[in-house]
mmCIF file of C-alpha atoms in Angstrom:
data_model
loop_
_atom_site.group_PDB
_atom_site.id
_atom_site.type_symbol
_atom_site.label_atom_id
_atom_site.label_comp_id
_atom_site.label_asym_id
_atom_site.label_seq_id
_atom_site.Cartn_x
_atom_site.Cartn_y
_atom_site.Cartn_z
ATOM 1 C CA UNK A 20 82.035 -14.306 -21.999
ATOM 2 C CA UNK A 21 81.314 -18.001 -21.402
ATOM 3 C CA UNK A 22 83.832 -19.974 -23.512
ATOM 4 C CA UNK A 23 82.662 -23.848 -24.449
ATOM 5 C CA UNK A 24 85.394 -26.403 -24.133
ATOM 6 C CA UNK A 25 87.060 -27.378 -27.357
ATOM 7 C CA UNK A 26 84.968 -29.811 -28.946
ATOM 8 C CA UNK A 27 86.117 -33.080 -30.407
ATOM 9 C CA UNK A 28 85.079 -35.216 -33.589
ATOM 10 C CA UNK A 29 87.759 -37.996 -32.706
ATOM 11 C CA UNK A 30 84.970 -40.225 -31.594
ATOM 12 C CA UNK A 31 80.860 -39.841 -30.197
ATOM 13 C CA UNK A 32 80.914 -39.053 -26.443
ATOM 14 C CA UNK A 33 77.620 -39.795 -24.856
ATOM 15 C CA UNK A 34 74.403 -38.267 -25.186
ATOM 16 C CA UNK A 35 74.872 -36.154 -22.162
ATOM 17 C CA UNK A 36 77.947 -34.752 -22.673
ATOM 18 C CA UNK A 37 77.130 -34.009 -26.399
ATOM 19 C CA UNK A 38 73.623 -32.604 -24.990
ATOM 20 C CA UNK A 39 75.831 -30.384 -22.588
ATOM 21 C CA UNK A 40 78.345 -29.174 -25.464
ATOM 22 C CA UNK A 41 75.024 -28.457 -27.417
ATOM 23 C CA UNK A 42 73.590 -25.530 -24.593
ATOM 24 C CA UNK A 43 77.636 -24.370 -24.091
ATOM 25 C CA UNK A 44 77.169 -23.536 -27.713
ATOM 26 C CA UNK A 45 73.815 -22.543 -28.118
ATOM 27 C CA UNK A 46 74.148 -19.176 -25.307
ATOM 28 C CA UNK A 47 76.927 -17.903 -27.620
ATOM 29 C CA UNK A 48 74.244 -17.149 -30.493
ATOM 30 C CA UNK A 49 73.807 -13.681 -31.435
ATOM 31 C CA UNK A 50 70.178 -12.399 -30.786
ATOM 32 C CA UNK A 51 68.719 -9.000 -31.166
ATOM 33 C CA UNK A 52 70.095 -6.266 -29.064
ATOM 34 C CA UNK A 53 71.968 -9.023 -27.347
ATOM 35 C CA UNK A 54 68.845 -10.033 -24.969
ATOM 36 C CA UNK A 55 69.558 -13.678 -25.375
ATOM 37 C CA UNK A 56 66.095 -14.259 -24.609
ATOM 38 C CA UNK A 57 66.114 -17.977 -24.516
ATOM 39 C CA UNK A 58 66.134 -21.070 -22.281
ATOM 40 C CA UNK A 59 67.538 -24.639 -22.576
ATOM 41 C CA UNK A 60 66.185 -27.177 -20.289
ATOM 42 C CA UNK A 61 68.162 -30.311 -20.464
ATOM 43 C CA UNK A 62 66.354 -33.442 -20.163
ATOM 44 C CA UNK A 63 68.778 -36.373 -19.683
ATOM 45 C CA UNK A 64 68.322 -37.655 -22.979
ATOM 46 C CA UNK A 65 66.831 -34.065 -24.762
ATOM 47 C CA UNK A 66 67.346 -30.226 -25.083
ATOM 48 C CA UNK A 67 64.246 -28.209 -25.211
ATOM 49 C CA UNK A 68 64.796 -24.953 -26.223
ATOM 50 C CA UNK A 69 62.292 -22.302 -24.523
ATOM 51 C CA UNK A 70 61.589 -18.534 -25.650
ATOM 52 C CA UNK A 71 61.814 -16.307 -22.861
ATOM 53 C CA UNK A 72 59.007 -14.126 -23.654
ATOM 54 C CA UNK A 73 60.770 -11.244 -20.240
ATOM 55 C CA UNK A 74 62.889 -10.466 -22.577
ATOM 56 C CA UNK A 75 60.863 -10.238 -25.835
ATOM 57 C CA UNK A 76 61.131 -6.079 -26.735
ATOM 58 C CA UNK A 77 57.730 -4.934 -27.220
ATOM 59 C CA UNK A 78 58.593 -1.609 -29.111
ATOM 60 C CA UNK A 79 61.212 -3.013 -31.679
ATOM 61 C CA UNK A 80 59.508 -6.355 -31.726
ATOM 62 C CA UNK A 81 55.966 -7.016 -30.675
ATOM 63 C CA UNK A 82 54.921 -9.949 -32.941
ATOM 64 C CA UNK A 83 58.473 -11.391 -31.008
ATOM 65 C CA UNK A 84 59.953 -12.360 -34.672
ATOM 66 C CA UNK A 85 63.370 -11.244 -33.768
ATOM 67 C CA UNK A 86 63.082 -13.098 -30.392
ATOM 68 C CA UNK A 87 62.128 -16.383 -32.442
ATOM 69 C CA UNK A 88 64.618 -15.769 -34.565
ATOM 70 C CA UNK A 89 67.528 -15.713 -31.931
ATOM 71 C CA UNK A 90 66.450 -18.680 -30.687
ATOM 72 C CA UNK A 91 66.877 -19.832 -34.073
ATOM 73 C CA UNK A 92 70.546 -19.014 -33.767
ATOM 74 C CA UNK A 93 71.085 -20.635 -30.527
ATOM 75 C CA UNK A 94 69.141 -23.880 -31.797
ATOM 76 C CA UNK A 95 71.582 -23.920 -34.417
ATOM 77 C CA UNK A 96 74.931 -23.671 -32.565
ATOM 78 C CA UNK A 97 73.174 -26.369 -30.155
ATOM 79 C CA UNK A 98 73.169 -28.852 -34.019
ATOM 80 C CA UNK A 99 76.656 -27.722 -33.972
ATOM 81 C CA UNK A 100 77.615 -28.272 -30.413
ATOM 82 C CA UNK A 101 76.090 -32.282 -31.415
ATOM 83 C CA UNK A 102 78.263 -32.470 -34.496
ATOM 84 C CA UNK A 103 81.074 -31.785 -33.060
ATOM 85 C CA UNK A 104 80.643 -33.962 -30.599
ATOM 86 C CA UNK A 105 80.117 -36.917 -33.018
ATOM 87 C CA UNK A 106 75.937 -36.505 -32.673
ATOM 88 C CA UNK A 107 73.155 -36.308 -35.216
ATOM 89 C CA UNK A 108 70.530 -33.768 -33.814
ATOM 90 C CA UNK A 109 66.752 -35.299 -34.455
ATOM 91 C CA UNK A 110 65.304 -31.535 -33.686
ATOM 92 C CA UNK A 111 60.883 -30.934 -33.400
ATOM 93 C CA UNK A 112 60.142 -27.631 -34.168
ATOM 94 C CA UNK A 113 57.293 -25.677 -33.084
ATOM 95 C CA UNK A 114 55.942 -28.683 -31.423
ATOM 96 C CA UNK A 115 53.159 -28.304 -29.501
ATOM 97 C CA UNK A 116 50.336 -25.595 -30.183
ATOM 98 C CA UNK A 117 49.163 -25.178 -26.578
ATOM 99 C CA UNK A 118 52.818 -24.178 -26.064
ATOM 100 C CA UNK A 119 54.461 -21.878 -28.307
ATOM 101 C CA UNK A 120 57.346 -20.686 -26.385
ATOM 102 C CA UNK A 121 58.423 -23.876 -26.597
ATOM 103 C CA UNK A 122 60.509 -23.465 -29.860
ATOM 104 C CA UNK A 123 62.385 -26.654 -30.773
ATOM 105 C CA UNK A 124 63.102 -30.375 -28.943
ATOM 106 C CA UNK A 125 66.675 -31.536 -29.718
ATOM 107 C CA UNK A 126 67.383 -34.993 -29.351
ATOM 108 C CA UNK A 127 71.121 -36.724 -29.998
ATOM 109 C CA UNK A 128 70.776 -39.172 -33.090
ATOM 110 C CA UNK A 129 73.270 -41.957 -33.190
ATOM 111 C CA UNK A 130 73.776 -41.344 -37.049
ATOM 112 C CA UNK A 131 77.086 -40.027 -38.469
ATOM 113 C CA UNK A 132 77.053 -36.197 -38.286
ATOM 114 C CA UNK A 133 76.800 -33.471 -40.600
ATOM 115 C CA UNK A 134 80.876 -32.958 -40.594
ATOM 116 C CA UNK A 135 80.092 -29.730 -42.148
ATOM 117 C CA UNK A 136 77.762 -28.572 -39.145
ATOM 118 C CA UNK A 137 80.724 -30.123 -36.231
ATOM 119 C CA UNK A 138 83.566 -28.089 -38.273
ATOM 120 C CA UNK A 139 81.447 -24.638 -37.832
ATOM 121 C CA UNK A 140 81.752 -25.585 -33.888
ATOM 122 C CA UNK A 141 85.447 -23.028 -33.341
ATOM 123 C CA UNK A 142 83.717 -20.777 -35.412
ATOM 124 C CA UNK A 143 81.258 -20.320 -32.716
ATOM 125 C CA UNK A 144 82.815 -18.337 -29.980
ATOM 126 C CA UNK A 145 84.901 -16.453 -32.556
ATOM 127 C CA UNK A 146 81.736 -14.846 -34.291
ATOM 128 C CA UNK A 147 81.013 -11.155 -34.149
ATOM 129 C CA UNK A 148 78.384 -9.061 -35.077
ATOM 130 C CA UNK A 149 81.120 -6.543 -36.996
ATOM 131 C CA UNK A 150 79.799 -2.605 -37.203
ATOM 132 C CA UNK A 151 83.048 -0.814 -38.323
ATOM 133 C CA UNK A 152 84.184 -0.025 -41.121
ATOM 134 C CA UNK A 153 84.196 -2.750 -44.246
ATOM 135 C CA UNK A 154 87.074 -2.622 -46.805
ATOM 136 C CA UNK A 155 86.754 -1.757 -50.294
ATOM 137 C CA UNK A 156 85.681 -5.308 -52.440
ATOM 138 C CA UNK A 157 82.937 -7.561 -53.309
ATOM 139 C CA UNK A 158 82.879 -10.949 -51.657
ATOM 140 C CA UNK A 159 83.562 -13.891 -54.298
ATOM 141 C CA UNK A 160 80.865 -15.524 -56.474
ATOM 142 C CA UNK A 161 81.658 -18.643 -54.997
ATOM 143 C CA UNK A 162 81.465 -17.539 -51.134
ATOM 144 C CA UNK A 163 77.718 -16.400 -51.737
ATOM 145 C CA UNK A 164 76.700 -19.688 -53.568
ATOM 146 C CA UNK A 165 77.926 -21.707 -50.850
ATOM 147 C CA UNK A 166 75.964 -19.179 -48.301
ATOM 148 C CA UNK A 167 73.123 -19.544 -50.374
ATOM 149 C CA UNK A 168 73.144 -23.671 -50.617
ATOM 150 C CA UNK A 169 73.658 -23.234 -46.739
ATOM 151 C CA UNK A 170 70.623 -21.288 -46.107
ATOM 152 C CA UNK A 171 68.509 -23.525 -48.509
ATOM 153 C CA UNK A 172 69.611 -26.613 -46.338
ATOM 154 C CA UNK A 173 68.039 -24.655 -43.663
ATOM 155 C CA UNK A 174 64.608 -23.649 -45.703
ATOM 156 C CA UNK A 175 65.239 -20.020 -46.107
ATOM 157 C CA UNK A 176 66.609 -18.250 -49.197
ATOM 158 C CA UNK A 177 69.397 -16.028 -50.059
ATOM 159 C CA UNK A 178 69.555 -13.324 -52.256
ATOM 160 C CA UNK A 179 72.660 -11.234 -53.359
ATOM 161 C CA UNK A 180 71.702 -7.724 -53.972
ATOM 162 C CA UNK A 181 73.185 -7.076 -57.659
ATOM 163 C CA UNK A 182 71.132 -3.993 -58.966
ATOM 164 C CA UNK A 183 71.838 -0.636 -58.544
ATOM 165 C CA UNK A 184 68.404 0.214 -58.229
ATOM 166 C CA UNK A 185 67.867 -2.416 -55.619
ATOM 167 C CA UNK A 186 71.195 -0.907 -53.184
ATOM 168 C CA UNK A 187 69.658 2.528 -53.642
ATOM 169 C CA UNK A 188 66.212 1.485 -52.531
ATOM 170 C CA UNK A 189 67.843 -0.674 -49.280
ATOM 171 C CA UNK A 190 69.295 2.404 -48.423
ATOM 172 C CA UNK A 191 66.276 4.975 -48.674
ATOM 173 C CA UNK A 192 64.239 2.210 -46.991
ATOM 174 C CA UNK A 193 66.391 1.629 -43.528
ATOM 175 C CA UNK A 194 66.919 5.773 -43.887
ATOM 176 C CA UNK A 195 63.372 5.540 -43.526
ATOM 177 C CA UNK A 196 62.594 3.154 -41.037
ATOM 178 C CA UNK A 197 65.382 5.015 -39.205
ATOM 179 C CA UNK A 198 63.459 8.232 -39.147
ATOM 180 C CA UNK A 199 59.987 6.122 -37.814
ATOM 181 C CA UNK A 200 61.590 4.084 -35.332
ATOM 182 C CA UNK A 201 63.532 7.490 -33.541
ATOM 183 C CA UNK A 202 60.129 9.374 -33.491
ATOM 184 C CA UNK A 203 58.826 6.629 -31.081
ATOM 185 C CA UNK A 204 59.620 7.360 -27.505
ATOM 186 C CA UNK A 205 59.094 3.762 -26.344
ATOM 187 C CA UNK A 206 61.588 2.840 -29.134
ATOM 188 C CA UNK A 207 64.389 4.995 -27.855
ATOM 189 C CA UNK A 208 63.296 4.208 -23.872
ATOM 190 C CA UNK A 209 64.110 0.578 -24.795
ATOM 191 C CA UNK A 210 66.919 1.269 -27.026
ATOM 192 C CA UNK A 211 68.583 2.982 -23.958
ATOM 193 C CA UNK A 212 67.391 0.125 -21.552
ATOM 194 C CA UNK A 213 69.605 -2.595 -23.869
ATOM 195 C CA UNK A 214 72.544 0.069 -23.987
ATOM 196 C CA UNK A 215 73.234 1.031 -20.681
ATOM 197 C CA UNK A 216 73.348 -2.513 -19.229
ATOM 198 C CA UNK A 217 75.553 -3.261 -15.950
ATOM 199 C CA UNK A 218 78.528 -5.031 -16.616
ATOM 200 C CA UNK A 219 77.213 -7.609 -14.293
ATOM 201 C CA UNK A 220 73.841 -8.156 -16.272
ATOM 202 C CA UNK A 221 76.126 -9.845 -18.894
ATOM 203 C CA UNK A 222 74.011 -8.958 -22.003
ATOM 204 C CA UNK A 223 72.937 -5.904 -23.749
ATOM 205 C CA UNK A 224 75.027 -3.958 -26.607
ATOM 206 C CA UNK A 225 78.044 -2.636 -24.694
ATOM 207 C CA UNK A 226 79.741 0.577 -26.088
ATOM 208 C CA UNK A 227 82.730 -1.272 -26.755
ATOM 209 C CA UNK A 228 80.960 -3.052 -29.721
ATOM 210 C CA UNK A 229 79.452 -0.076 -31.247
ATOM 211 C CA UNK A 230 80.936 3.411 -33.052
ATOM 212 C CA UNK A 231 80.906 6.392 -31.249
ATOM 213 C CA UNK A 232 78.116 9.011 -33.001
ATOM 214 C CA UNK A 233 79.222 12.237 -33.473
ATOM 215 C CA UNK A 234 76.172 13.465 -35.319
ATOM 216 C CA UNK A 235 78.026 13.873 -38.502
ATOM 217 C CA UNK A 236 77.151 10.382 -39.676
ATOM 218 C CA UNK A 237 75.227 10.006 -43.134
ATOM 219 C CA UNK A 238 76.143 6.960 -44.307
ATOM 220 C CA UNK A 239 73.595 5.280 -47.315
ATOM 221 C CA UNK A 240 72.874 2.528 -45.475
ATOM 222 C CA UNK A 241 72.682 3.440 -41.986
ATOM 223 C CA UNK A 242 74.109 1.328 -38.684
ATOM 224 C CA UNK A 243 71.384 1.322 -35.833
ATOM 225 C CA UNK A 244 72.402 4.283 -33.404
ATOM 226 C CA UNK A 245 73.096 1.821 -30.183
ATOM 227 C CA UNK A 246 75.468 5.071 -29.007
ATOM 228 C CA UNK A 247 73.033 6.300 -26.039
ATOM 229 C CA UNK A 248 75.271 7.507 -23.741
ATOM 230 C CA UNK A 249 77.728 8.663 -26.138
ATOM 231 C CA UNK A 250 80.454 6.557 -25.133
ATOM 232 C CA UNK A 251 80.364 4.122 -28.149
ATOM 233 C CA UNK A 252 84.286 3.106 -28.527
ATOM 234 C CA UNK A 253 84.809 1.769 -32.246
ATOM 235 C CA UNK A 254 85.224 4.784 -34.844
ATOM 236 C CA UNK A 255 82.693 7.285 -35.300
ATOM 237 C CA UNK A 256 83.282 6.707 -39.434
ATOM 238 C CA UNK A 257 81.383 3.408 -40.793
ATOM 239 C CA UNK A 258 81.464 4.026 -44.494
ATOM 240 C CA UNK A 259 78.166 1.801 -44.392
ATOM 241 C CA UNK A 260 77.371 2.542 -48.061
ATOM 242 C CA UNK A 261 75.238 0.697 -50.409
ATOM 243 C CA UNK A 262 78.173 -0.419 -52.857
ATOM 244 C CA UNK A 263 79.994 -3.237 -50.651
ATOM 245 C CA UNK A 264 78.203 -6.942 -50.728
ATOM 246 C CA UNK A 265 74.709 -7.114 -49.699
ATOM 247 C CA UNK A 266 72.144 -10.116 -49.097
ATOM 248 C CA UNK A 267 68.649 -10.071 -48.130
ATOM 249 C CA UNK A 268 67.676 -13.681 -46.428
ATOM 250 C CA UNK A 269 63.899 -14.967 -46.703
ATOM 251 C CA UNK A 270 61.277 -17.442 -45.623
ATOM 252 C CA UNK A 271 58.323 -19.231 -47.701
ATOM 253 C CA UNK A 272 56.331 -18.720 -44.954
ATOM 254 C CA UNK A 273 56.005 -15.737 -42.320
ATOM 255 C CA UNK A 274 55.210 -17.691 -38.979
ATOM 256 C CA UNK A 275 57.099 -18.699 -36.240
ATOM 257 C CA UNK A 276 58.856 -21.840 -37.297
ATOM 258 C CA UNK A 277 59.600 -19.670 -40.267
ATOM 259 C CA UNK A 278 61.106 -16.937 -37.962
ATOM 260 C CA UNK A 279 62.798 -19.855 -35.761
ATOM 261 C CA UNK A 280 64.237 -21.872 -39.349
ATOM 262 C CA UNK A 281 65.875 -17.909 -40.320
ATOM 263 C CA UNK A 282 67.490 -17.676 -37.519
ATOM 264 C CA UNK A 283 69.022 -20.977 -38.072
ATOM 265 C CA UNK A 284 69.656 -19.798 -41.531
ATOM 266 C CA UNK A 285 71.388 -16.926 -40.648
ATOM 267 C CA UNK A 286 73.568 -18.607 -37.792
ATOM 268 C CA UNK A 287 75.122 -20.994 -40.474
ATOM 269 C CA UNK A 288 76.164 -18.207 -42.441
ATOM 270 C CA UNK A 289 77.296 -16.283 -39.866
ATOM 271 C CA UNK A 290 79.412 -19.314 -38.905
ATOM 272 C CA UNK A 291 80.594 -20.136 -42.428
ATOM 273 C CA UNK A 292 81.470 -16.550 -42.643
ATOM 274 C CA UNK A 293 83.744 -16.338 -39.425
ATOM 275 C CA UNK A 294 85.366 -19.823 -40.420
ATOM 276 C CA UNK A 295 86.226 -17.891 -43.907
ATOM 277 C CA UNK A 296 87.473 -14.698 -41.822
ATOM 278 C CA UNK A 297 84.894 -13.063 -43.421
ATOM 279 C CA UNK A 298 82.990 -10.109 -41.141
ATOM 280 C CA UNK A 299 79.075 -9.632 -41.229
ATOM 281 C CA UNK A 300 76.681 -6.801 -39.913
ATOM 282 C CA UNK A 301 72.697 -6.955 -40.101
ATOM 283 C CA UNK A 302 70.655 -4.650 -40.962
ATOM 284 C CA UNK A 303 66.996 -4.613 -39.741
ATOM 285 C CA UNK A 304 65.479 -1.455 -39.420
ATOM 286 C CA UNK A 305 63.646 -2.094 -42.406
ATOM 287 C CA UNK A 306 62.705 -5.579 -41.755
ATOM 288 C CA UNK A 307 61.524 -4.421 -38.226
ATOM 289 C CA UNK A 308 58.876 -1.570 -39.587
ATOM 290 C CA UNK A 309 55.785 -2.867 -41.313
ATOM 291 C CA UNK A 310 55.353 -0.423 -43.795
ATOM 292 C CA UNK A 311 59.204 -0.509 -45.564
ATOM 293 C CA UNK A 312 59.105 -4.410 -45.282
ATOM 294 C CA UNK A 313 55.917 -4.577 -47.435
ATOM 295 C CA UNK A 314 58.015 -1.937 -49.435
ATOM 296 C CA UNK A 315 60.743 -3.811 -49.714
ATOM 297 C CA UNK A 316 58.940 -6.806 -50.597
ATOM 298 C CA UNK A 317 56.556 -5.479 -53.376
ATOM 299 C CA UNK A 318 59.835 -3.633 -54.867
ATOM 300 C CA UNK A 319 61.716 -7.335 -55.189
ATOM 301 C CA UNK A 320 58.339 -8.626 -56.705
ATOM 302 C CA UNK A 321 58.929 -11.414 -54.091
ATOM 303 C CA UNK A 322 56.903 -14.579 -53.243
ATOM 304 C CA UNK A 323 59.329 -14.599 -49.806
ATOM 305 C CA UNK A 324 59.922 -12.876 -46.894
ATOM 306 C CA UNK A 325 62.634 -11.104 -46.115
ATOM 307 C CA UNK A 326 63.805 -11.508 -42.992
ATOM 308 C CA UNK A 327 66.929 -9.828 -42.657
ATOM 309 C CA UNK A 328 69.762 -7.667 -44.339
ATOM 310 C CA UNK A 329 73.170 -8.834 -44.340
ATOM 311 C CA UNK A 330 76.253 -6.810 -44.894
ATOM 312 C CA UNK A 331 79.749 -9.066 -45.638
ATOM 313 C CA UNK A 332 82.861 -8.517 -46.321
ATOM 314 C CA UNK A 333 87.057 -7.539 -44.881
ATOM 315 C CA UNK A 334 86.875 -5.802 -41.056
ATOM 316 C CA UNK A 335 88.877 -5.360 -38.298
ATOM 317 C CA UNK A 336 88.373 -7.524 -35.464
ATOM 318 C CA UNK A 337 85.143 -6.054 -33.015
ATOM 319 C CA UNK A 338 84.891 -7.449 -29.363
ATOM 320 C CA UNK A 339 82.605 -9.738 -28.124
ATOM 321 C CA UNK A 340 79.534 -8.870 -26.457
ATOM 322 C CA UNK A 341 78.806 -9.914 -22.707
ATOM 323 C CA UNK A 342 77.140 -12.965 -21.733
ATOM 324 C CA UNK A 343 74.928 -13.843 -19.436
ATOM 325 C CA UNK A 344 75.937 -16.811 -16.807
ATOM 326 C CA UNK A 345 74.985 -20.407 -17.598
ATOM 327 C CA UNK A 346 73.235 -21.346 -14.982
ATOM 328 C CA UNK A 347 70.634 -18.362 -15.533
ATOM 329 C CA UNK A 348 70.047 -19.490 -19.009
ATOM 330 C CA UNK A 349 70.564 -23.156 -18.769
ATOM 331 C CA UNK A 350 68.588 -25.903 -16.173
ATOM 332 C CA UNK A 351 68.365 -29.604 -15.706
ATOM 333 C CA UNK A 352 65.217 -31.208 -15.252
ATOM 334 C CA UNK A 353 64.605 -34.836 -14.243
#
């Protein structure tokens, strides 16, 4: 796993070097199926941040609002890598129409920083997607307003699921989507592509992140099967119910800056999260089929979005995920 130096908020280092921190940080982002399907050109005095659209997964994710989304996350810990190193981050998203894989410009401000965004930046390679089991508990009140006040800094909203009604109809909903998305043979084809990686690809969802399937699973609110090959090595038992602390995250808008400002969204709390020692797992199945999202939606009686699932609480540790090397993800232009 690439590991970014320590960063420092003792004093600004230059542009360059806080540019540099910036993409160290940014390839550590989660991203769906861990394809990290983006690339950072550094520009001497600016980071553009590219989709790569060979990585997009056309069964789980044709529209490519996942992919945007990741990118999302790895623009964000690239604001953080900036903080840290003493930077404020003017960022243009989305902007040019004739090229949309071109996701976000990130140029080093010489304002004071967001200290809030440069303390997140040890957080960064500590963060796990966590799928074992949760402990018993609710998070605190207080822990989901500040998530929430973090996500509306970054234009999305947060929503703690409270009702009973609304757990129960999460969990019939990803049951559901479960069912669609393992009747489609492409689905499972490129499920098993993104599980079976070689250690040397350095991405992918190894089986030392994910819980071995036994077939005696029936948890309320299922985990994504990512055992394949039936070599998963965390425990087989989840307990991924529909009782521990649940949030839904949103967007005004369903586009692509809105897809690229979640995943920004989601990468602060993820962060804020860690920093707590607080353990997170998504859940998209839902949010990935058409028909339970519009479900989902229309049961809320929602203006938003929703763009993804979170569950939070107490886990064991997880390991971390591979990565893939710098240089293939990272280049300098004149």
């Amino acid at each position: 796993m690439v590991r970014p130096s320590a960063p420092s908020t003792s004093a600004p280092t230059g542009a360059a070097a806080a540019l540099e921190q910036g993409a160290r940080l940014a390839v550590l982002a989660p991203s769906v199926h861990n394809t990290q399907p983006w690339l950072l050109d550094l520009r001497g005095d600016r980071l553009a941040v590219r989709a790569d659209r060979s990585r997009q997964l056309p069964a789980l994710d044709p529209a490519g609002r996942e992919l945007v989304q990741s990118v999302g996350a790895a623009l964000f810990n690239a604001r953080v890598g900036l903080a840290a190193a003493g930077w404020d981050a003017d960022v243009d998203r989305c902007p040019d129409p004739a090229d949309p894989d071109l996701l976000a410009v990130v140029r080093p401000a010489p304002r004071a920083p967001d200290a809030a965004l440069g303390a997140l930046a040890t957080a960064v390679p500590r963060r796990r997607t966590n799928r074992r089991a949760f402990l018993p508990g609710e998070v605190p009140d207080g822990v989901l307003r500040g998530l929430a006040a973090g996500a509306a800094h970054e234009g999305a909203l947060l929503v703690p699921v409270l009702r009973e009604a609304h757990r129960r109809l999460l969990g019939r909903l990803t049951q559901q989507a479960e069912r669609l998305q393992a009747a489609e043979p492409g689905y499972r084809a490129e499920l098993r592509r993104w599980t079976t990686r070689r250690p040397e690809d350095g991405d992918g969802v190894p089986p030392a992140a994910v819980p071995h399937v036994d077939g005696r699973q029936h948890d309320d609110l299922p985990l994504r099967d990512f055992d394949t090959s039936g070599r998963g090595e965390l425990p087989a038992e989840t307990a991924s119910g529909v009782n521990g602390t649940l949030v839904v995250l949103a967007t005004w808008s369903d586009d692509p800056r809105a897809w690229l400002e979640s995943g920004e969204a989601m990468q602060r709390m993820l962060l804020e999260l860690t920093a707590l020692g607080l353990a997170a797992s998504p859940f998209t199945q839902l949010i990935e089929v058409p028909l339970t999202r519009t479900q989902l939606r229309s049961a809320l009686a929602w203006d938003a979005h929703p763009q993804l699932i979170l569950r939070i609480g107490h886990a064991e540790p997880t390991p971390a995920t591979p990565r893939r090397r710098i240089n293939e993800v990272v280049v300098r232009s004149a």
